[in-house]
Amino acid sequence: MTKNNLYVFLYVILIAIGIPWYWPQDSRSIILGVPAWVAVAVLCSLLASFLTAYILINSLSDEE
Amino acid sequence: MSNILPLGYGAWTFISIYLLSLLVIGWFAKKSRKEDTLNDFYLAGNSLGLGILFLTLFATQYSGNTFFGFTGATYRVGYSWILSIHFMTSIVVCYLLFAPKLHRLSKKQNFLTPADYIQYRFKYNKLSLIITIIGIAVLSNYLLAQLMAMGRAMQGISGDAGGSFYYIAGVLVLATIIVIYGTMGGLRAVAWTDAIQGVILLVGFSVLLFILFDKFGPLSKATEIIANMDKINNTRKAAVPDAETCRLWLSYIIILGFGLSLYPQAIQRIYAAKSEKVLKKSLVVMAFMPIPTMIISVIAGIMALAYISGLEGAATDQVFGRVLREIQEYSILGYGVSIVILAAILAAMMSTADSALLTISSMFTKDIYAKIFKSSPDEKTLTLVGKFCSWAFLALMIIFAIILKDNTSLVKLMDRKLDLMIQVSPAFMLGIHYSWLKAKPVFWGIVCGTIVALSIPYIDLSFISKGKVFGFHAGLIGLLPNLAIALIGSYLKKETT
């Protein structure tokens, strides 16, 4: 798997986990005062931000 | 903003000083101009450094809609509007697909408008023209919406919610300020004022979060109230979203990521970056902005949903005004904070409008006027034409904003900008990487995709609801034939040559 394909794969995984399609409809769990599926969605977004930053910083060091 | 308290003299002074400072910045930007060329005027001589580039990208991407629209959307749909964090992040991810390479090319080829790249890559006038037309149509809608929002904001803060005097005065005064600093200093003025507006936005948002918690208490309490409301009203505002909402969620991630990253003003900022390194570093910071910004919008909507009841339909868009009123009445500090937030809202609208106006002016001047009306005009004449175009175009939009004051349905009708914008994505995102992609199939793909995307909302079928097919935006459905024509057509052409 090339580096770019790996990045695409990771983004797809983050989207798949971040969108709460797989949660039981009657789930009532709460994390940090918000529904658990909301906390997971925010966490996935944070991980996507870190991945994006990593890709950009990595490409900067590649150039140097 | 019809719900907030009328402002006192101190608040008006603060807002007036802020507005005057924009004109002063425009004057300084004019003084900083190095030459009378289109590049210097529209791209600030490709000199935007890290701080300014980040703040102008931020202020342009987060418009007045971030405050009003998104808080209102949370009030209507509940926690599932957290999807806004995902689509705002996806915009930065989509930049990765083309921005660094496009920036490198623009440095070599001196691109000014999005069509410059298309003409360089595909050498097909019709394709360049359709991309210019789509760009101008989308930005006109964007500009008109911001002008109308400015009028309503002025109506709100003057305490004259029903009358038209403050609406018209708001549109005229704020639009005139924008066009003055915009025509004085070009992108330099717009980016510098965006930087100030970006800072006000960041401060306004941060302080708002603290005040919200101080006034309404912890989020867990609000969640509990909403969960109880769900049980009584049989709604799903705190519950796990249903399948259609999940499909809509995915649709938003794709259409906003691909559509918003290709907005002409965003592409011009990619060109205007001082270097690729600066562009990438700005994008690194931008990658983390959706979380604080969108979370605050969503929290404001959730607090309103839990503690401010009774808003329905179009009135839900005014929920941010209601939250501000609660804050104003809460304490003297709350009143002060609400003034900063009001300035931040004006800043958000103005920074979006000024970028749209400057980009429309550059596209009209370079892609239409220079090609059709005059054979080889010099740069000085073109810059002058661009400034004239800004005034004329803004005058036209002001007239529309005043005529359509009470008629938002026309704006909604035109509000298909993302469905349109995503149709140009194959030309940019595939065209920049794959040399085998051919001009004519890309052109016909855009034509076909646009027709499909614009037609879907008017088709009466059971699986089409609110212009969406099974929860997917019409633009995404249009993108399917668009991509098929571009890819299959290019493959067949490759085989025959």
Coordinates of C-alpha atoms in Angstrom, one line a residue:
Chain A
M1 CA 0.0 0.0 0.0
T2 CA 1.4 3.4 -1.0
K3 CA 1.6 6.3 1.5
N4 CA -1.3 8.1 -0.3
N5 CA -3.5 5.0 -0.3
L6 CA -2.9 4.5 3.4
Y7 CA -3.9 8.1 4.1
V8 CA -7.1 7.7 2.1
F9 CA -7.8 4.4 3.9
L10 CA -7.4 6.1 7.3
Y11 CA -9.7 9.0 6.3
V12 CA -12.4 6.5 5.2
I13 CA -12.0 4.6 8.5
L14 CA -12.4 7.8 10.5
I15 CA -15.5 8.8 8.5
A16 CA -17.0 5.3 9.0
I17 CA -16.5 5.5 12.7
G18 CA -17.4 9.2 13.1
I19 CA -20.8 8.9 11.4
P20 CA -23.0 7.1 14.0
W21 CA -24.8 4.7 11.5
Y22 CA -23.8 1.6 13.5
W23 CA -25.0 2.9 17.0
P24 CA -28.0 1.1 18.5
Q25 CA -31.0 3.5 18.1
D26 CA -31.9 3.3 21.8
S27 CA -28.3 4.1 23.1
R28 CA -28.5 6.5 26.0
S29 CA -24.8 6.5 27.0
I30 CA -23.3 9.8 28.0
I31 CA -19.6 10.9 27.8
L32 CA -18.5 14.3 29.1
G33 CA -22.0 15.5 29.3
V34 CA -22.9 14.7 25.7
P35 CA -24.4 11.6 24.0
A36 CA -21.6 9.1 23.5
W37 CA -22.0 9.1 19.7
V38 CA -21.4 12.9 19.7
A39 CA -18.2 12.4 21.7
V40 CA -17.0 9.7 19.2
A41 CA -17.8 12.0 16.2
V42 CA -15.8 14.8 17.7
L43 CA -12.9 12.5 18.5
C44 CA -12.8 11.2 14.9
S45 CA -12.8 14.8 13.7
L46 CA -9.9 15.6 16.0
L47 CA -8.0 12.5 14.7
A48 CA -8.7 13.6 11.1
S49 CA -7.2 17.1 12.0
F50 CA -4.1 15.4 13.4
L51 CA -3.8 13.2 10.3
T52 CA -4.1 16.2 8.0
A53 CA -1.5 18.1 10.0
Y54 CA 0.8 15.1 9.9
I55 CA 0.5 14.7 6.2
L56 CA 1.2 18.4 5.6
I57 CA 4.1 18.6 8.0
N58 CA 5.5 15.3 6.6
S59 CA 5.4 16.8 3.1
L60 CA 7.2 19.9 4.3
S61 CA 10.1 17.8 5.7
D62 CA 10.1 15.7 2.5
E63 CA 10.8 18.9 0.5
E64 CA 13.6 19.9 2.8
Chain B
M1 CA -30.9 39.6 15.4
S2 CA -34.4 41.1 15.9
N3 CA -34.3 39.8 19.5
I4 CA -31.4 41.6 20.9
L5 CA -31.6 44.8 22.9
P6 CA -31.0 48.1 21.1
L7 CA -27.4 49.3 21.5
G8 CA -26.3 52.3 23.7
Y9 CA -23.8 55.0 22.7
G10 CA -20.8 53.1 23.9
A11 CA -21.6 50.1 21.8
W12 CA -22.2 52.3 18.7
T13 CA -18.9 54.0 19.3
F14 CA -17.1 50.6 19.5
I15 CA -18.7 49.4 16.2
S16 CA -18.0 52.8 14.5
I17 CA -14.3 52.6 15.5
Y18 CA -14.1 49.1 14.2
L19 CA -15.7 50.1 10.8
L20 CA -13.4 53.2 10.5
S21 CA -10.4 51.1 11.2
L22 CA -11.2 49.0 8.1
L23 CA -11.0 52.2 6.0
V24 CA -7.7 53.1 7.5
I25 CA -6.4 49.6 6.7
G26 CA -7.6 50.0 3.2
W27 CA -5.6 53.3 2.9
F28 CA -2.4 51.6 4.3
A29 CA -2.9 48.7 1.9
K30 CA -3.1 51.2 -1.0
K31 CA 0.2 52.8 0.2
S32 CA 1.8 49.3 0.3
R33 CA 1.0 48.6 -3.3
K34 CA 4.2 48.0 -5.3
E35 CA 2.9 48.3 -8.8
D36 CA -0.2 49.0 -10.8
T37 CA -0.8 45.4 -12.0
L38 CA -3.6 42.9 -11.7
N39 CA -1.3 40.5 -9.8
D40 CA -0.5 43.1 -7.2
F41 CA -4.1 44.2 -6.8
Y42 CA -5.9 40.9 -6.8
L43 CA -3.2 38.6 -5.3
A44 CA -1.3 41.1 -3.2
G45 CA 1.8 40.4 -5.3
N46 CA 1.8 36.7 -4.1
S47 CA 3.1 38.0 -0.8
L48 CA 0.7 36.6 1.9
G49 CA 2.6 35.3 4.9
L50 CA 1.6 32.7 7.4
G51 CA -0.4 34.8 9.9
I52 CA -2.3 36.8 7.3
L53 CA -2.9 33.8 5.0
F54 CA -4.3 31.7 7.9
L55 CA -6.6 34.5 9.2
T56 CA -7.9 35.4 5.7
L57 CA -8.6 31.7 5.0
F58 CA -10.3 31.4 8.4
A59 CA -12.4 34.6 8.1
T60 CA -13.4 33.7 4.5
Q61 CA -14.4 30.1 5.3
Y62 CA -16.4 31.0 8.5
S63 CA -19.1 33.4 7.4
G64 CA -22.1 35.0 9.3
N65 CA -23.8 31.7 8.6
T66 CA -21.5 30.1 11.1
F67 CA -23.2 32.1 13.9
F68 CA -26.8 32.3 12.7
G69 CA -27.3 29.3 10.4
F70 CA -25.4 26.7 12.3
T71 CA -26.8 27.7 15.7
G72 CA -30.3 27.7 14.1
A73 CA -29.6 24.3 12.5
T74 CA -28.6 22.8 15.9
Y75 CA -31.8 24.2 17.4
R76 CA -33.8 22.5 14.7
V77 CA -32.1 19.1 14.5
G78 CA -30.3 18.8 17.8
Y79 CA -27.0 17.1 18.4
S80 CA -26.7 15.6 14.9
W81 CA -25.6 19.0 13.6
I82 CA -22.2 18.0 15.1
L83 CA -21.8 16.8 11.6
S84 CA -20.7 20.4 10.8
I85 CA -17.3 19.7 12.5
H86 CA -16.8 16.9 10.0
F87 CA -17.7 18.9 6.9
M88 CA -15.6 21.8 8.0
T89 CA -12.6 19.4 8.5
S90 CA -13.2 17.8 5.1
I91 CA -12.7 21.2 3.4
V92 CA -9.1 21.3 4.6
V93 CA -8.6 17.6 3.7
C94 CA -9.8 18.3 0.2
Y95 CA -7.2 21.1 -0.1
L96 CA -4.6 18.4 0.3
L97 CA -5.8 16.9 -3.0
F98 CA -4.9 19.9 -5.2
A99 CA -3.7 23.0 -3.3
P100 CA 0.1 22.4 -3.0
K101 CA 0.4 21.4 -6.7
L102 CA -1.9 24.2 -7.8
H103 CA 0.2 26.7 -5.8
R104 CA 3.4 25.5 -7.5
L105 CA 1.9 25.8 -10.9
S106 CA 0.5 29.3 -10.2
K107 CA 4.0 30.5 -9.2
K108 CA 5.4 29.4 -12.5
Q109 CA 2.5 30.5 -14.7
N110 CA 1.3 33.6 -12.8
F111 CA -2.3 32.5 -12.5
L112 CA -4.8 35.1 -11.3
T113 CA -8.2 33.5 -11.6
P114 CA -9.4 29.9 -11.4
A115 CA -10.0 30.0 -15.2
D116 CA -6.3 30.8 -15.7
Y117 CA -5.4 27.4 -14.5
I118 CA -8.2 25.7 -16.5
Q119 CA -7.0 27.4 -19.7
Y120 CA -3.4 26.5 -19.0
R121 CA -4.3 22.8 -18.3
F122 CA -7.0 22.2 -20.9
K123 CA -6.6 24.9 -23.5
Y124 CA -10.3 25.0 -24.2
N125 CA -12.1 28.3 -24.0
K126 CA -15.6 26.9 -23.5
L127 CA -14.4 25.0 -20.4
S128 CA -12.7 28.1 -19.0
L129 CA -15.9 30.2 -19.6
I130 CA -18.3 27.7 -18.0
I131 CA -16.1 27.6 -14.9
T132 CA -16.0 31.4 -14.8
I133 CA -19.8 31.6 -15.2
I134 CA -20.4 29.0 -12.4
G135 CA -17.9 30.9 -10.2
I136 CA -19.6 34.2 -10.7
A137 CA -23.1 32.8 -10.2
V138 CA -22.1 31.1 -7.0
L139 CA -20.3 34.2 -5.6
S140 CA -23.1 36.5 -6.6
N141 CA -25.5 34.4 -4.5
Y142 CA -23.0 34.4 -1.7
L143 CA -22.5 38.2 -1.8
L144 CA -26.3 38.9 -2.0
A145 CA -26.9 36.7 1.0
Q146 CA -24.2 38.5 3.1
L147 CA -25.6 41.9 2.1
M148 CA -29.1 41.0 3.1
A149 CA -27.8 39.5 6.4
M150 CA -25.9 42.8 7.0
G151 CA -29.2 44.7 6.6
R152 CA -31.0 42.5 9.0
A153 CA -28.1 42.7 11.5
M154 CA -28.3 46.5 11.4
Q155 CA -32.1 46.3 11.8
G156 CA -31.6 44.1 14.8
I157 CA -29.0 46.3 16.6
S158 CA -31.0 49.5 16.0
G159 CA -34.0 48.1 17.7
D160 CA -36.1 48.7 14.5
A161 CA -36.8 45.1 13.6
G162 CA -39.9 45.9 11.4
G163 CA -38.8 49.0 9.6
S164 CA -36.8 49.3 6.4
F165 CA -34.8 52.4 7.1
Y166 CA -32.1 50.6 9.1
Y167 CA -32.1 47.7 6.8
I168 CA -31.4 49.9 3.8
A169 CA -28.9 52.0 5.7
G170 CA -27.1 48.9 7.0
V171 CA -26.8 47.4 3.5
L172 CA -25.6 50.8 2.0
V173 CA -23.1 51.8 4.7
L174 CA -21.5 48.4 5.2
A175 CA -21.4 47.6 1.5
T176 CA -19.8 51.1 0.8
I177 CA -17.1 50.5 3.4
I178 CA -16.3 47.1 1.8
V179 CA -16.0 48.5 -1.7
I180 CA -14.0 51.5 -0.5
Y181 CA -11.3 49.5 1.2
G182 CA -11.5 46.8 -1.4
T183 CA -10.9 49.1 -4.3
M184 CA -8.2 51.0 -2.4
G185 CA -6.0 48.1 -1.5
G186 CA -7.2 45.0 -3.4
L187 CA -6.5 41.7 -1.9
R188 CA -3.9 43.3 0.4
A189 CA -6.7 45.3 2.1
V190 CA -9.1 42.4 2.1
A191 CA -6.6 40.1 3.6
W192 CA -5.5 42.6 6.2
T193 CA -9.1 43.4 7.2
D194 CA -9.8 39.7 7.1
A195 CA -7.0 39.3 9.7
I196 CA -8.6 41.8 12.0
Q197 CA -12.0 40.2 11.4
G198 CA -10.5 36.7 12.0
V199 CA -9.1 37.9 15.4
I200 CA -12.5 39.4 16.4
L201 CA -14.2 36.2 15.4
L202 CA -11.8 34.0 17.4
V203 CA -12.1 36.3 20.5
G204 CA -15.9 36.5 20.1
F205 CA -16.3 32.8 19.9
S206 CA -14.0 32.0 22.8
V207 CA -15.7 34.5 25.2
L208 CA -19.1 33.3 24.1
L209 CA -18.3 29.7 25.2
F210 CA -17.4 30.9 28.8
I211 CA -20.5 33.1 29.1
L212 CA -22.7 30.2 27.8
F213 CA -21.5 27.8 30.5
D214 CA -21.6 30.6 33.2
K215 CA -25.2 31.5 32.3
F216 CA -26.8 28.1 31.5
G217 CA -24.7 25.7 33.5
P218 CA -23.1 22.4 32.4
L219 CA -23.7 20.7 29.1
S220 CA -24.8 17.5 30.8
K221 CA -27.9 19.3 32.3
A222 CA -28.9 20.6 28.8
T223 CA -28.4 17.1 27.4
E224 CA -30.7 15.7 30.0
I225 CA -33.4 18.3 29.4
I226 CA -33.2 17.6 25.6
A227 CA -33.4 13.8 26.2
N228 CA -36.5 14.3 28.3
M229 CA -38.0 16.6 25.6
D230 CA -37.3 13.8 23.1
K231 CA -39.4 11.4 25.2
I232 CA -42.3 13.8 25.5
N233 CA -42.3 15.1 21.9
N234 CA -41.2 11.9 20.2
T235 CA -38.2 13.7 18.6
R236 CA -34.6 12.6 18.1
K237 CA -32.6 15.7 19.1
A238 CA -30.3 13.9 21.6
A239 CA -30.8 10.4 20.3
V240 CA -28.7 8.5 17.8
P241 CA -29.6 9.9 14.3
D242 CA -31.7 7.7 11.9
A243 CA -30.3 6.2 8.7
E244 CA -31.4 9.1 6.4
T245 CA -29.6 11.6 8.7
C246 CA -26.5 9.4 8.5
R247 CA -26.6 9.5 4.7
L248 CA -27.1 13.2 4.8
W249 CA -24.1 13.5 7.1
L250 CA -21.9 11.6 4.6
S251 CA -23.4 13.8 1.8
Y252 CA -22.4 17.0 3.6
I253 CA -18.9 15.8 4.2
I254 CA -18.4 15.1 0.5
I255 CA -20.2 18.1 -1.0
L256 CA -18.8 20.7 1.4
G257 CA -15.3 19.3 1.2
F258 CA -15.1 19.3 -2.5
G259 CA -17.4 22.3 -3.1
L260 CA -16.1 24.8 -0.6
S261 CA -12.4 24.1 -1.1
L262 CA -13.0 25.1 -4.8
Y263 CA -14.6 28.4 -4.1
P264 CA -12.9 30.9 -6.4
Q265 CA -11.8 33.1 -3.5
A266 CA -10.2 30.1 -1.8
I267 CA -8.3 29.3 -5.0
Q268 CA -7.0 32.9 -5.2
R269 CA -5.7 32.6 -1.7
I270 CA -3.8 29.4 -2.7
Y271 CA -2.3 31.5 -5.5
A272 CA -1.6 34.4 -3.2
A273 CA 0.4 32.5 -0.6
K274 CA 4.0 33.6 -0.3
S275 CA 5.4 30.1 -0.7
E276 CA 4.2 26.5 -0.6
K277 CA 5.7 26.2 2.9
V278 CA 3.5 29.1 4.1
L279 CA 0.4 27.6 2.4
K280 CA 1.0 24.2 4.0
K281 CA 1.6 25.7 7.5
S282 CA -1.6 27.8 7.2
L283 CA -3.5 24.6 6.3
V284 CA -2.0 22.8 9.3
V285 CA -3.6 25.5 11.6
M286 CA -6.8 25.5 9.6
A287 CA -7.1 21.7 10.1
F288 CA -7.7 22.3 13.8
M289 CA -10.1 25.3 13.5
P290 CA -13.4 23.3 12.9
I291 CA -13.4 21.8 16.4
P292 CA -13.4 24.9 18.6
T293 CA -15.5 27.0 16.1
M294 CA -18.2 24.5 15.3
I295 CA -18.4 23.1 18.9
I296 CA -19.2 26.6 20.1
S297 CA -21.9 27.0 17.5
V298 CA -23.4 23.7 18.3
I299 CA -23.2 24.3 22.1
A300 CA -25.0 27.7 21.6
G301 CA -27.7 25.8 19.7
I302 CA -28.0 23.1 22.3
M303 CA -28.2 25.6 25.2
A304 CA -30.9 27.4 23.3
L305 CA -32.8 24.2 22.6
A306 CA -32.7 23.3 26.3
Y307 CA -33.5 26.7 27.8
I308 CA -35.2 28.9 25.1
S309 CA -38.4 27.2 23.9
G310 CA -41.0 28.2 21.4
L311 CA -39.1 29.0 18.2
E312 CA -40.3 27.2 15.1
G313 CA -39.8 27.3 11.3
A314 CA -37.9 30.3 10.0
A315 CA -37.8 31.9 13.5
T316 CA -35.2 29.2 14.5
D317 CA -32.6 31.1 12.4
Q318 CA -33.0 34.0 15.0
V319 CA -32.1 31.7 17.9
F320 CA -28.5 33.2 18.0
G321 CA -30.1 36.6 18.5
R322 CA -32.2 35.2 21.4
V323 CA -29.0 33.7 23.0
L324 CA -27.3 37.1 22.7
R325 CA -30.3 38.8 24.3
E326 CA -30.1 36.4 27.2
I327 CA -26.4 37.2 27.6
Q328 CA -27.0 41.0 27.3
E329 CA -29.5 40.9 30.2
Y330 CA -27.3 38.6 32.3
S331 CA -24.7 41.1 33.5
I332 CA -22.7 44.2 32.5
L333 CA -19.9 41.8 31.4
G334 CA -22.5 39.9 29.3
Y335 CA -23.5 43.2 27.7
G336 CA -19.9 44.0 26.8
V337 CA -19.3 40.5 25.5
S338 CA -22.4 40.7 23.3
I339 CA -21.1 43.9 21.7
V340 CA -17.8 42.1 20.8
I341 CA -19.8 39.2 19.4
L342 CA -22.0 41.6 17.4
A343 CA -18.8 43.1 15.9
A344 CA -17.6 39.6 15.3
I345 CA -20.9 38.8 13.4
L346 CA -20.5 42.0 11.3
A347 CA -16.8 41.0 10.7
A348 CA -17.8 37.5 9.6
M349 CA -20.3 38.9 7.1
M350 CA -18.0 41.6 5.8
S351 CA -15.0 39.4 5.4
T352 CA -17.0 36.9 3.4
A353 CA -18.6 39.7 1.2
D354 CA -15.3 41.5 0.5
S355 CA -13.6 38.3 -0.6
A356 CA -16.5 37.4 -2.9
L357 CA -16.7 40.9 -4.4
L358 CA -12.9 41.1 -5.1
T359 CA -12.9 37.7 -6.7
I360 CA -16.0 38.4 -8.9
S361 CA -14.3 41.6 -10.0
S362 CA -11.1 39.8 -11.0
M363 CA -13.0 37.0 -12.8
F364 CA -15.0 39.5 -14.8
T365 CA -12.0 41.7 -15.7
K366 CA -9.5 38.9 -16.6
D367 CA -11.7 36.1 -17.9
I368 CA -14.5 38.1 -19.6
Y369 CA -13.6 41.7 -20.3
A370 CA -10.0 41.2 -21.3
K371 CA -11.0 38.3 -23.6
I372 CA -14.2 39.6 -25.2
F373 CA -14.3 43.4 -25.1
K374 CA -10.7 44.4 -25.7
S375 CA -7.9 42.6 -27.5
S376 CA -4.8 43.5 -25.5
P377 CA -5.5 46.0 -22.7
D378 CA -2.6 47.1 -20.5
E379 CA -2.5 46.0 -16.8
K380 CA -3.3 49.5 -15.5
T381 CA -6.4 49.8 -17.6
L382 CA -7.5 46.3 -16.5
T383 CA -7.0 47.2 -12.8
L384 CA -9.1 50.3 -13.4
V385 CA -11.8 48.2 -15.1
G386 CA -11.7 45.8 -12.1
K387 CA -12.3 48.6 -9.6
F388 CA -15.1 50.0 -11.7
C389 CA -16.6 46.5 -11.9
S390 CA -16.5 46.2 -8.1
W391 CA -18.5 49.4 -7.7
A392 CA -21.0 48.5 -10.5
F393 CA -21.5 44.9 -9.4
L394 CA -21.9 45.9 -5.7
A395 CA -24.5 48.6 -6.8
L396 CA -26.4 45.9 -8.6
M397 CA -26.3 43.6 -5.6
I398 CA -27.4 46.4 -3.2
I399 CA -30.5 47.0 -5.5
F400 CA -31.3 43.3 -5.3
A401 CA -30.8 43.2 -1.6
I402 CA -33.2 46.1 -1.1
I403 CA -35.8 44.7 -3.6
L404 CA -35.6 41.2 -2.1
K405 CA -35.7 42.5 1.5
D406 CA -38.8 40.6 2.5
N407 CA -38.6 37.9 -0.2
T408 CA -36.1 35.3 0.9
S409 CA -37.6 32.6 -1.3
L410 CA -35.6 33.9 -4.3
V411 CA -32.4 33.7 -2.4
K412 CA -33.3 30.1 -1.4
L413 CA -34.1 29.3 -5.0
M414 CA -30.6 30.5 -5.9
D415 CA -29.1 28.7 -3.0
R416 CA -27.8 25.8 -5.0
K417 CA -24.2 27.0 -4.8
L418 CA -22.6 23.9 -3.5
D419 CA -24.6 21.7 -6.0
L420 CA -23.1 23.9 -8.7
M421 CA -19.6 24.3 -7.3
I422 CA -18.9 20.6 -6.9
Q423 CA -19.4 20.1 -10.6
V424 CA -16.1 21.8 -11.3
S425 CA -14.2 19.4 -9.0
P426 CA -13.1 16.8 -11.8
A427 CA -11.5 19.7 -13.7
F428 CA -9.4 20.8 -10.7
M429 CA -8.9 17.7 -8.6
L430 CA -8.5 15.1 -11.3
G431 CA -7.2 17.4 -14.0
I432 CA -4.2 18.5 -11.9
H433 CA -3.0 14.9 -11.4
Y434 CA -4.0 13.0 -14.5
S435 CA -2.7 14.3 -17.9
W436 CA -5.0 11.9 -19.8
L437 CA -8.1 13.8 -18.7
K438 CA -9.4 15.6 -21.8
A439 CA -11.0 19.0 -22.1
K440 CA -14.2 18.2 -24.1
P441 CA -15.4 15.3 -21.9
V442 CA -14.7 17.4 -18.8
F443 CA -16.7 20.3 -20.3
W444 CA -19.7 18.1 -21.2
G445 CA -19.5 16.4 -17.8
I446 CA -19.9 19.8 -16.1
V447 CA -22.8 20.7 -18.4
C448 CA -24.6 17.4 -17.8
G449 CA -23.8 17.4 -14.0
T450 CA -25.1 20.9 -13.6
I451 CA -28.4 20.2 -15.5
V452 CA -29.0 17.1 -13.3
A453 CA -28.1 18.9 -10.0
L454 CA -30.3 21.9 -10.8
S455 CA -33.3 19.7 -12.0
I456 CA -33.5 17.3 -9.1
P457 CA -35.2 19.7 -6.6
Y458 CA -38.0 20.1 -9.1
I459 CA -38.7 16.4 -9.7
D460 CA -41.7 15.1 -7.8
L461 CA -40.7 11.5 -6.7
S462 CA -41.2 9.7 -3.4
F463 CA -37.4 9.3 -2.8
I464 CA -36.6 13.0 -3.4
S465 CA -37.2 15.1 -0.4
K466 CA -36.1 18.7 0.1
G467 CA -34.0 18.5 -3.1
K468 CA -32.1 15.5 -1.8
V469 CA -32.2 11.9 -3.1
F470 CA -32.3 9.4 -0.2
G471 CA -30.6 12.1 1.9
F472 CA -27.9 12.8 -0.7
H473 CA -27.5 16.4 -2.1
A474 CA -28.5 16.9 -5.8
G475 CA -25.0 18.1 -6.5
L476 CA -23.6 14.7 -5.6
I477 CA -26.1 12.9 -7.8
G478 CA -25.1 15.3 -10.7
L479 CA -21.5 14.5 -10.0
L480 CA -22.1 10.9 -11.0
P481 CA -22.9 11.5 -14.7
N482 CA -20.3 14.4 -14.7
L483 CA -17.5 12.0 -13.6
A484 CA -18.7 9.2 -15.9
I485 CA -18.7 11.5 -19.0
A486 CA -15.3 13.0 -18.0
L487 CA -13.6 9.7 -17.3
I488 CA -15.2 7.5 -20.1
G489 CA -14.9 10.3 -22.7
S490 CA -11.3 10.9 -21.9
Y491 CA -10.6 7.1 -22.0
L492 CA -12.3 6.8 -25.4
K493 CA -10.4 9.8 -26.8
K494 CA -7.1 8.3 -25.6
E495 CA -8.0 5.1 -27.4
T496 CA -8.7 6.8 -30.7
T497 CA -5.6 9.0 -30.7

